[in-house]
mmCIF file of C-alpha atoms in Angstrom:
data_model
loop_
_atom_site.group_PDB
_atom_site.id
_atom_site.type_symbol
_atom_site.label_atom_id
_atom_site.label_comp_id
_atom_site.label_asym_id
_atom_site.label_seq_id
_atom_site.Cartn_x
_atom_site.Cartn_y
_atom_site.Cartn_z
ATOM 1 C CA MET A 1 -68.016 -8.790 115.720
ATOM 2 C CA SER A 2 -67.933 -5.894 113.283
ATOM 3 C CA GLY A 3 -65.453 -4.856 110.187
ATOM 4 C CA HIS A 4 -68.100 -3.393 107.671
ATOM 5 C CA THR A 5 -66.517 -2.961 104.067
ATOM 6 C CA SER A 6 -66.392 0.815 102.765
ATOM 7 C CA THR A 7 -64.402 4.140 103.537
ATOM 8 C CA HIS A 8 -64.351 4.261 107.569
ATOM 9 C CA ARG A 9 -66.404 6.614 109.341
ATOM 10 C CA ALA A 10 -68.188 6.778 112.976
ATOM 11 C CA PRO A 11 -71.266 5.000 112.441
ATOM 12 C CA ALA A 12 -74.510 7.309 112.321
ATOM 13 C CA GLN A 13 -76.364 6.810 115.656
ATOM 14 C CA ASP A 14 -78.998 5.328 113.470
ATOM 15 C CA ASP A 15 -76.803 2.452 112.643
ATOM 16 C CA LEU A 16 -76.821 1.336 116.316
ATOM 17 C CA GLU A 17 -79.414 0.193 118.909
ATOM 18 C CA TRP A 18 -79.053 -1.942 122.053
ATOM 19 C CA ARG A 19 -80.858 -4.774 122.495
ATOM 20 C CA GLY A 20 -80.721 -5.024 126.466
ATOM 21 C CA ASP A 21 -77.107 -4.435 126.881
ATOM 22 C CA THR A 22 -76.134 -5.499 123.385
ATOM 23 C CA PRO A 23 -75.117 -3.385 120.792
ATOM 24 C CA THR A 24 -76.536 -4.474 117.514
ATOM 25 C CA SER A 25 -75.843 -2.797 114.000
ATOM 26 C CA ARG A 26 -79.203 -1.909 112.153
ATOM 27 C CA ARG A 27 -77.356 -1.929 108.657
ATOM 28 C CA PHE A 28 -76.769 -5.645 108.975
ATOM 29 C CA ALA A 29 -79.436 -6.737 111.817
ATOM 30 C CA ASP A 30 -76.705 -8.452 113.606
ATOM 31 C CA PRO A 31 -75.018 -8.013 117.225
ATOM 32 C CA TYR A 32 -71.448 -7.151 117.857
ATOM 33 C CA TYR A 33 -71.226 -10.372 120.109
ATOM 34 C CA SER A 34 -73.474 -12.886 121.421
ATOM 35 C CA PRO A 35 -76.339 -11.350 123.830
ATOM 36 C CA LEU A 36 -75.564 -14.472 125.861
ATOM 37 C CA ASP A 37 -72.539 -13.542 126.985
ATOM 38 C CA GLY A 38 -70.152 -12.049 124.559
ATOM 39 C CA LEU A 39 -66.813 -12.317 126.704
ATOM 40 C CA ALA A 40 -67.674 -16.093 127.083
ATOM 41 C CA GLU A 41 -68.249 -16.298 123.563
ATOM 42 C CA ALA A 42 -64.583 -14.526 122.768
ATOM 43 C CA ARG A 43 -62.728 -16.880 125.173
ATOM 44 C CA HIS A 44 -64.411 -19.992 123.638
ATOM 45 C CA VAL A 45 -64.201 -19.212 119.958
ATOM 46 C CA PHE A 46 -60.799 -17.254 119.606
ATOM 47 C CA LEU A 47 -58.637 -17.530 122.964
ATOM 48 C CA GLU A 48 -59.139 -21.413 122.973
ATOM 49 C CA GLY A 49 -59.979 -21.979 119.346
ATOM 50 C CA ALA A 50 -56.572 -20.550 118.850
ATOM 51 C CA ASP A 51 -55.056 -22.091 121.621
ATOM 52 C CA LEU A 52 -53.689 -18.905 122.688
ATOM 53 C CA PRO A 53 -52.381 -19.578 126.439
ATOM 54 C CA ALA A 54 -50.008 -22.627 124.765
ATOM 55 C CA ARG A 55 -48.890 -20.043 122.213
ATOM 56 C CA MET A 56 -48.325 -17.216 124.640
ATOM 57 C CA ALA A 57 -46.460 -19.679 126.677
ATOM 58 C CA ALA A 58 -44.387 -20.901 123.828
ATOM 59 C CA ALA A 59 -43.675 -16.830 122.444
ATOM 60 C CA PRO A 60 -40.963 -15.497 124.982
ATOM 61 C CA GLY A 61 -41.061 -12.157 122.957
ATOM 62 C CA GLY A 62 -45.311 -11.794 123.002
ATOM 63 C CA LEU A 63 -47.810 -13.016 120.678
ATOM 64 C CA HIS A 64 -48.884 -11.008 117.684
ATOM 65 C CA VAL A 65 -52.689 -11.575 117.057
ATOM 66 C CA ALA A 66 -54.581 -9.682 114.117
ATOM 67 C CA GLU A 67 -58.439 -9.306 113.713
ATOM 68 C CA LEU A 68 -61.415 -8.778 111.225
ATOM 69 C CA GLY A 69 -63.945 -6.605 112.818
ATOM 70 C CA PHE A 70 -62.824 -4.844 115.751
ATOM 71 C CA GLY A 71 -66.256 -3.874 117.193
ATOM 72 C CA VAL A 72 -66.405 -2.851 120.675
ATOM 73 C CA GLY A 73 -63.162 -4.578 121.595
ATOM 74 C CA LEU A 74 -63.956 -7.051 123.518
ATOM 75 C CA ASN A 75 -61.710 -9.995 121.550
ATOM 76 C CA LEU A 76 -59.133 -7.467 122.627
ATOM 77 C CA LEU A 77 -59.879 -7.042 126.270
ATOM 78 C CA ALA A 78 -60.174 -10.795 126.521
ATOM 79 C CA ALA A 79 -56.836 -11.747 124.724
ATOM 80 C CA TRP A 80 -55.036 -8.729 126.857
ATOM 81 C CA ARG A 81 -56.542 -9.839 129.752
ATOM 82 C CA LEU A 82 -54.827 -13.593 129.364
ATOM 83 C CA HIS A 83 -51.689 -11.684 127.920
ATOM 84 C CA LEU A 84 -51.291 -9.971 131.302
ATOM 85 C CA ARG A 85 -52.064 -12.994 133.416
ATOM 86 C CA ALA A 86 -49.978 -15.782 131.181
ATOM 87 C CA GLY A 87 -48.027 -14.161 128.399
ATOM 88 C CA LYS A 88 -44.590 -12.719 128.153
ATOM 89 C CA GLY A 89 -42.846 -9.797 126.554
ATOM 90 C CA THR A 90 -45.913 -7.653 124.817
ATOM 91 C CA LEU A 91 -48.806 -8.910 123.232
ATOM 92 C CA ARG A 92 -49.076 -7.113 119.635
ATOM 93 C CA PHE A 93 -52.776 -6.743 118.615
ATOM 94 C CA THR A 94 -53.543 -5.202 115.021
ATOM 95 C CA SER A 95 -57.066 -5.227 114.072
ATOM 96 C CA PHE A 96 -58.892 -3.871 111.071
ATOM 97 C CA GLU A 97 -62.037 -1.813 111.465
ATOM 98 C CA ALA A 98 -64.260 0.205 108.739
ATOM 99 C CA HIS A 99 -66.472 1.887 111.155
ATOM 100 C CA PRO A 100 -64.787 2.323 114.412
ATOM 101 C CA LEU A 101 -67.566 2.613 117.410
ATOM 102 C CA PRO A 102 -67.432 5.840 119.746
ATOM 103 C CA ALA A 103 -65.352 4.967 123.193
ATOM 104 C CA GLU A 104 -68.574 6.101 125.232
ATOM 105 C CA VAL A 105 -70.447 3.124 123.058
ATOM 106 C CA MET A 106 -67.430 0.519 124.006
ATOM 107 C CA ALA A 107 -67.524 1.449 127.583
ATOM 108 C CA ARG A 108 -71.304 0.795 127.835
ATOM 109 C CA ALA A 109 -70.609 -2.590 126.228
ATOM 110 C CA HIS A 110 -67.865 -3.422 128.425
ATOM 111 C CA ALA A 111 -69.439 -2.673 131.480
ATOM 112 C CA ARG A 112 -71.341 -6.047 131.692
ATOM 113 C CA TRP A 113 -68.026 -7.569 133.195
ATOM 114 C CA PRO A 114 -66.643 -5.893 135.747
ATOM 115 C CA GLU A 115 -63.693 -8.083 135.542
ATOM 116 C CA LEU A 116 -62.452 -5.957 132.302
ATOM 117 C CA ALA A 117 -62.927 -2.760 134.276
ATOM 118 C CA ASP A 118 -59.504 -1.648 134.463
ATOM 119 C CA LEU A 119 -58.560 -2.430 130.935
ATOM 120 C CA SER A 120 -61.965 -0.859 129.284
ATOM 121 C CA ARG A 121 -61.118 2.267 130.975
ATOM 122 C CA ALA A 122 -57.644 1.905 129.770
ATOM 123 C CA LEU A 123 -58.572 1.348 126.165
ATOM 124 C CA CYS A 124 -61.610 4.028 126.135
ATOM 125 C CA ALA A 125 -59.179 6.616 127.402
ATOM 126 C CA ALA A 126 -56.557 5.880 124.390
ATOM 127 C CA TRP A 127 -59.531 5.370 121.655
ATOM 128 C CA ARG A 128 -58.980 8.036 119.176
ATOM 129 C CA PRO A 129 -60.527 6.631 115.879
ATOM 130 C CA GLU A 130 -58.940 9.495 113.395
ATOM 131 C CA GLY A 131 -56.846 9.079 110.397
ATOM 132 C CA GLU A 132 -55.722 5.828 109.000
ATOM 133 C CA ALA A 133 -55.290 4.261 112.472
ATOM 134 C CA VAL A 134 -55.510 4.171 116.155
ATOM 135 C CA ARG A 135 -52.221 3.072 117.719
ATOM 136 C CA ALA A 136 -51.865 2.806 121.625
ATOM 137 C CA ALA A 137 -49.330 1.585 123.952
ATOM 138 C CA LEU A 138 -50.573 0.208 127.234
ATOM 139 C CA PRO A 139 -49.526 -2.023 129.812
ATOM 140 C CA GLY A 140 -48.125 -5.180 127.933
ATOM 141 C CA LEU A 141 -49.597 -4.318 124.745
ATOM 142 C CA ALA A 142 -49.193 -2.952 121.507
ATOM 143 C CA LEU A 143 -52.545 -1.806 119.922
ATOM 144 C CA GLU A 144 -52.919 -0.862 116.339
ATOM 145 C CA VAL A 145 -56.347 -0.286 114.855
ATOM 146 C CA ARG A 146 -56.334 0.436 110.996
ATOM 147 C CA LEU A 147 -59.315 2.182 109.719
ATOM 148 C CA GLY A 148 -60.531 1.563 106.501
ATOM 149 C CA ASP A 149 -61.740 -1.425 104.028
ATOM 150 C CA ALA A 150 -59.988 -4.670 105.053
ATOM 151 C CA ARG A 151 -60.149 -5.969 101.271
ATOM 152 C CA ALA A 152 -57.798 -3.411 100.699
ATOM 153 C CA LEU A 153 -55.437 -2.900 103.851
ATOM 154 C CA VAL A 154 -54.871 -6.521 104.701
ATOM 155 C CA PRO A 155 -53.251 -7.408 100.943
ATOM 156 C CA ARG A 156 -50.577 -4.744 102.165
ATOM 157 C CA ALA A 157 -50.636 -5.626 106.142
ATOM 158 C CA GLY A 158 -46.920 -5.874 105.914
ATOM 159 C CA PHE A 159 -46.685 -8.678 108.825
ATOM 160 C CA GLU A 160 -47.199 -12.390 109.651
ATOM 161 C CA ALA A 161 -49.038 -12.669 112.462
ATOM 162 C CA ASP A 162 -49.339 -15.856 114.885
ATOM 163 C CA VAL A 163 -52.813 -15.811 114.934
ATOM 164 C CA TRP A 164 -55.885 -14.231 113.161
ATOM 165 C CA PHE A 165 -59.500 -13.874 114.756
ATOM 166 C CA LEU A 166 -62.170 -13.407 112.107
ATOM 167 C CA ASP A 167 -65.176 -11.503 113.721
ATOM 168 C CA GLY A 168 -67.087 -9.978 110.808
ATOM 169 C CA PHE A 169 -70.698 -9.875 110.701
ATOM 170 C CA ALA A 170 -72.692 -12.764 109.791
ATOM 171 C CA PRO A 171 -71.424 -14.114 105.949
ATOM 172 C CA ALA A 172 -74.908 -13.910 104.716
ATOM 173 C CA ARG A 173 -75.179 -10.487 106.030
ATOM 174 C CA ASN A 174 -71.683 -9.046 105.154
ATOM 175 C CA PRO A 175 -70.473 -11.545 102.930
ATOM 176 C CA GLN A 176 -67.415 -9.006 101.754
ATOM 177 C CA MET A 177 -65.974 -9.773 104.981
ATOM 178 C CA TRP A 178 -65.640 -13.437 103.819
ATOM 179 C CA GLU A 179 -64.396 -13.121 100.240
ATOM 180 C CA PRO A 180 -62.085 -15.878 98.996
ATOM 181 C CA ALA A 181 -59.622 -13.110 98.215
ATOM 182 C CA LEU A 182 -59.648 -11.423 101.389
ATOM 183 C CA MET A 183 -59.206 -15.133 103.100
ATOM 184 C CA ARG A 184 -56.178 -15.307 100.747
ATOM 185 C CA ALA A 185 -54.542 -12.108 102.097
ATOM 186 C CA VAL A 186 -55.440 -13.632 105.591
ATOM 187 C CA PHE A 187 -53.462 -16.851 104.844
ATOM 188 C CA GLU A 188 -50.609 -14.706 103.147
ATOM 189 C CA ALA A 189 -50.315 -12.228 106.547
ATOM 190 C CA CYS A 190 -50.140 -15.559 108.684
ATOM 191 C CA ARG A 191 -47.219 -17.048 110.056
ATOM 192 C CA PRO A 192 -46.511 -20.677 108.782
ATOM 193 C CA GLY A 193 -47.621 -22.834 111.884
ATOM 194 C CA GLY A 194 -50.376 -19.872 112.858
ATOM 195 C CA ALA A 195 -54.200 -20.309 112.908
ATOM 196 C CA ALA A 196 -57.430 -18.387 111.961
ATOM 197 C CA VAL A 197 -60.263 -18.916 114.015
ATOM 198 C CA THR A 198 -63.728 -17.859 113.559
ATOM 199 C CA TYR A 199 -67.207 -18.006 115.284
ATOM 200 C CA SER A 200 -68.806 -19.333 111.651
ATOM 201 C CA ALA A 201 -69.205 -22.564 110.038
ATOM 202 C CA ALA A 202 -70.848 -21.449 106.843
ATOM 203 C CA GLY A 203 -69.833 -23.556 103.957
ATOM 204 C CA ALA A 204 -68.719 -20.611 101.742
ATOM 205 C CA VAL A 205 -66.123 -19.782 104.820
ATOM 206 C CA ARG A 206 -64.598 -22.961 104.762
ATOM 207 C CA ARG A 207 -64.440 -23.198 101.625
ATOM 208 C CA ALA A 208 -62.598 -20.028 101.024
ATOM 209 C CA LEU A 209 -60.475 -20.938 103.743
ATOM 210 C CA ALA A 210 -59.374 -24.140 102.350
ATOM 211 C CA ALA A 211 -59.375 -22.174 99.031
ATOM 212 C CA ALA A 212 -56.647 -20.038 100.434
ATOM 213 C CA GLY A 213 -54.526 -22.746 102.046
ATOM 214 C CA PHE A 214 -55.197 -23.374 105.444
ATOM 215 C CA GLU A 215 -56.114 -27.083 107.055
ATOM 216 C CA VAL A 216 -59.678 -26.167 108.019
ATOM 217 C CA ARG A 217 -61.227 -28.266 111.234
ATOM 218 C CA LYS A 218 -64.575 -28.026 112.834
ATOM 219 C CA ARG A 219 -65.115 -27.465 116.550
ATOM 220 C CA PRO A 220 -68.203 -27.211 118.633
ATOM 221 C CA GLY A 221 -69.197 -23.707 118.656
ATOM 222 C CA PHE A 222 -70.545 -21.253 121.496
ATOM 223 C CA ALA A 223 -73.797 -21.911 123.313
ATOM 224 C CA ARG A 224 -76.507 -22.384 120.433
ATOM 225 C CA LYS A 225 -73.865 -22.464 117.709
ATOM 226 C CA ARG A 226 -73.300 -26.071 116.829
ATOM 227 C CA GLU A 227 -70.015 -25.725 115.045
ATOM 228 C CA MET A 228 -66.754 -22.996 114.587
ATOM 229 C CA LEU A 229 -63.766 -23.287 112.461
ATOM 230 C CA VAL A 230 -59.993 -23.347 113.469
ATOM 231 C CA ALA A 231 -57.971 -22.777 109.850
ATOM 232 C CA LEU A 232 -54.005 -23.731 110.518
ATOM 233 C CA LYS A 233 -51.344 -22.781 108.335
ATOM 234 C CA PRO A 234 -48.892 -25.456 107.553
ATOM 235 C CA PRO A 235 -45.495 -25.202 108.903
ATOM 236 C CA ALA A 236 -42.514 -23.849 106.940
ATOM 237 C CA GLY A 237 -41.519 -26.746 104.572
ATOM 238 C CA ALA A 238 -44.789 -28.484 105.057
ATOM 239 C CA PRO A 239 -46.300 -29.561 101.470
ATOM 240 C CA GLN A 240 -48.446 -27.125 99.922
ATOM 241 C CA ARG A 241 -51.729 -28.012 98.147
#
């Protein structure tokens, strides 16, 4: 969970605090993932919410996942691990992040889940958040994290992803990451039949996704969150609203 919007930079140490083993943004007063179990949250909301195992099985060349808010890279690790077990071809993962965290912060966050150790080491060794993007070719994975304001970058994404993970900080704390214009840009950068999924069920988010053209459905949320959203882009040829 992340995705601040402004000129990118590594966050000052004062921007980040640890609450137990969970990194938290002081600026947004919001954790980067559920303190209960961030990996379980990623699996429930993003992997299961997007029906990722079935989508991977149906994509012999590999799936393209895009994301708003790279954070500590937990969603990436969950999707990459699933791909290595069940996917085909190469997983293409494109994320947008304005304030990339240092590799040592990511590694500390990942240490809570020993099953991610090998993938975490590979990711952190390749992590160089400089210039316009971080790019890495890792086993089964083509990673690109575009650095900067998603509101400027997503409209010129230049691709149609199969799935979007919408994982910015909470809408009440970081509303820029959920603006209707950005949700419309996500819709345009999502292939017909694709999906956008998020932990948030806020009314403003649901309305923005629906106004963009998605068919929005509520699903049971993770842990204490009652609901989450799954937004489907109609298949090609389907009547547009």
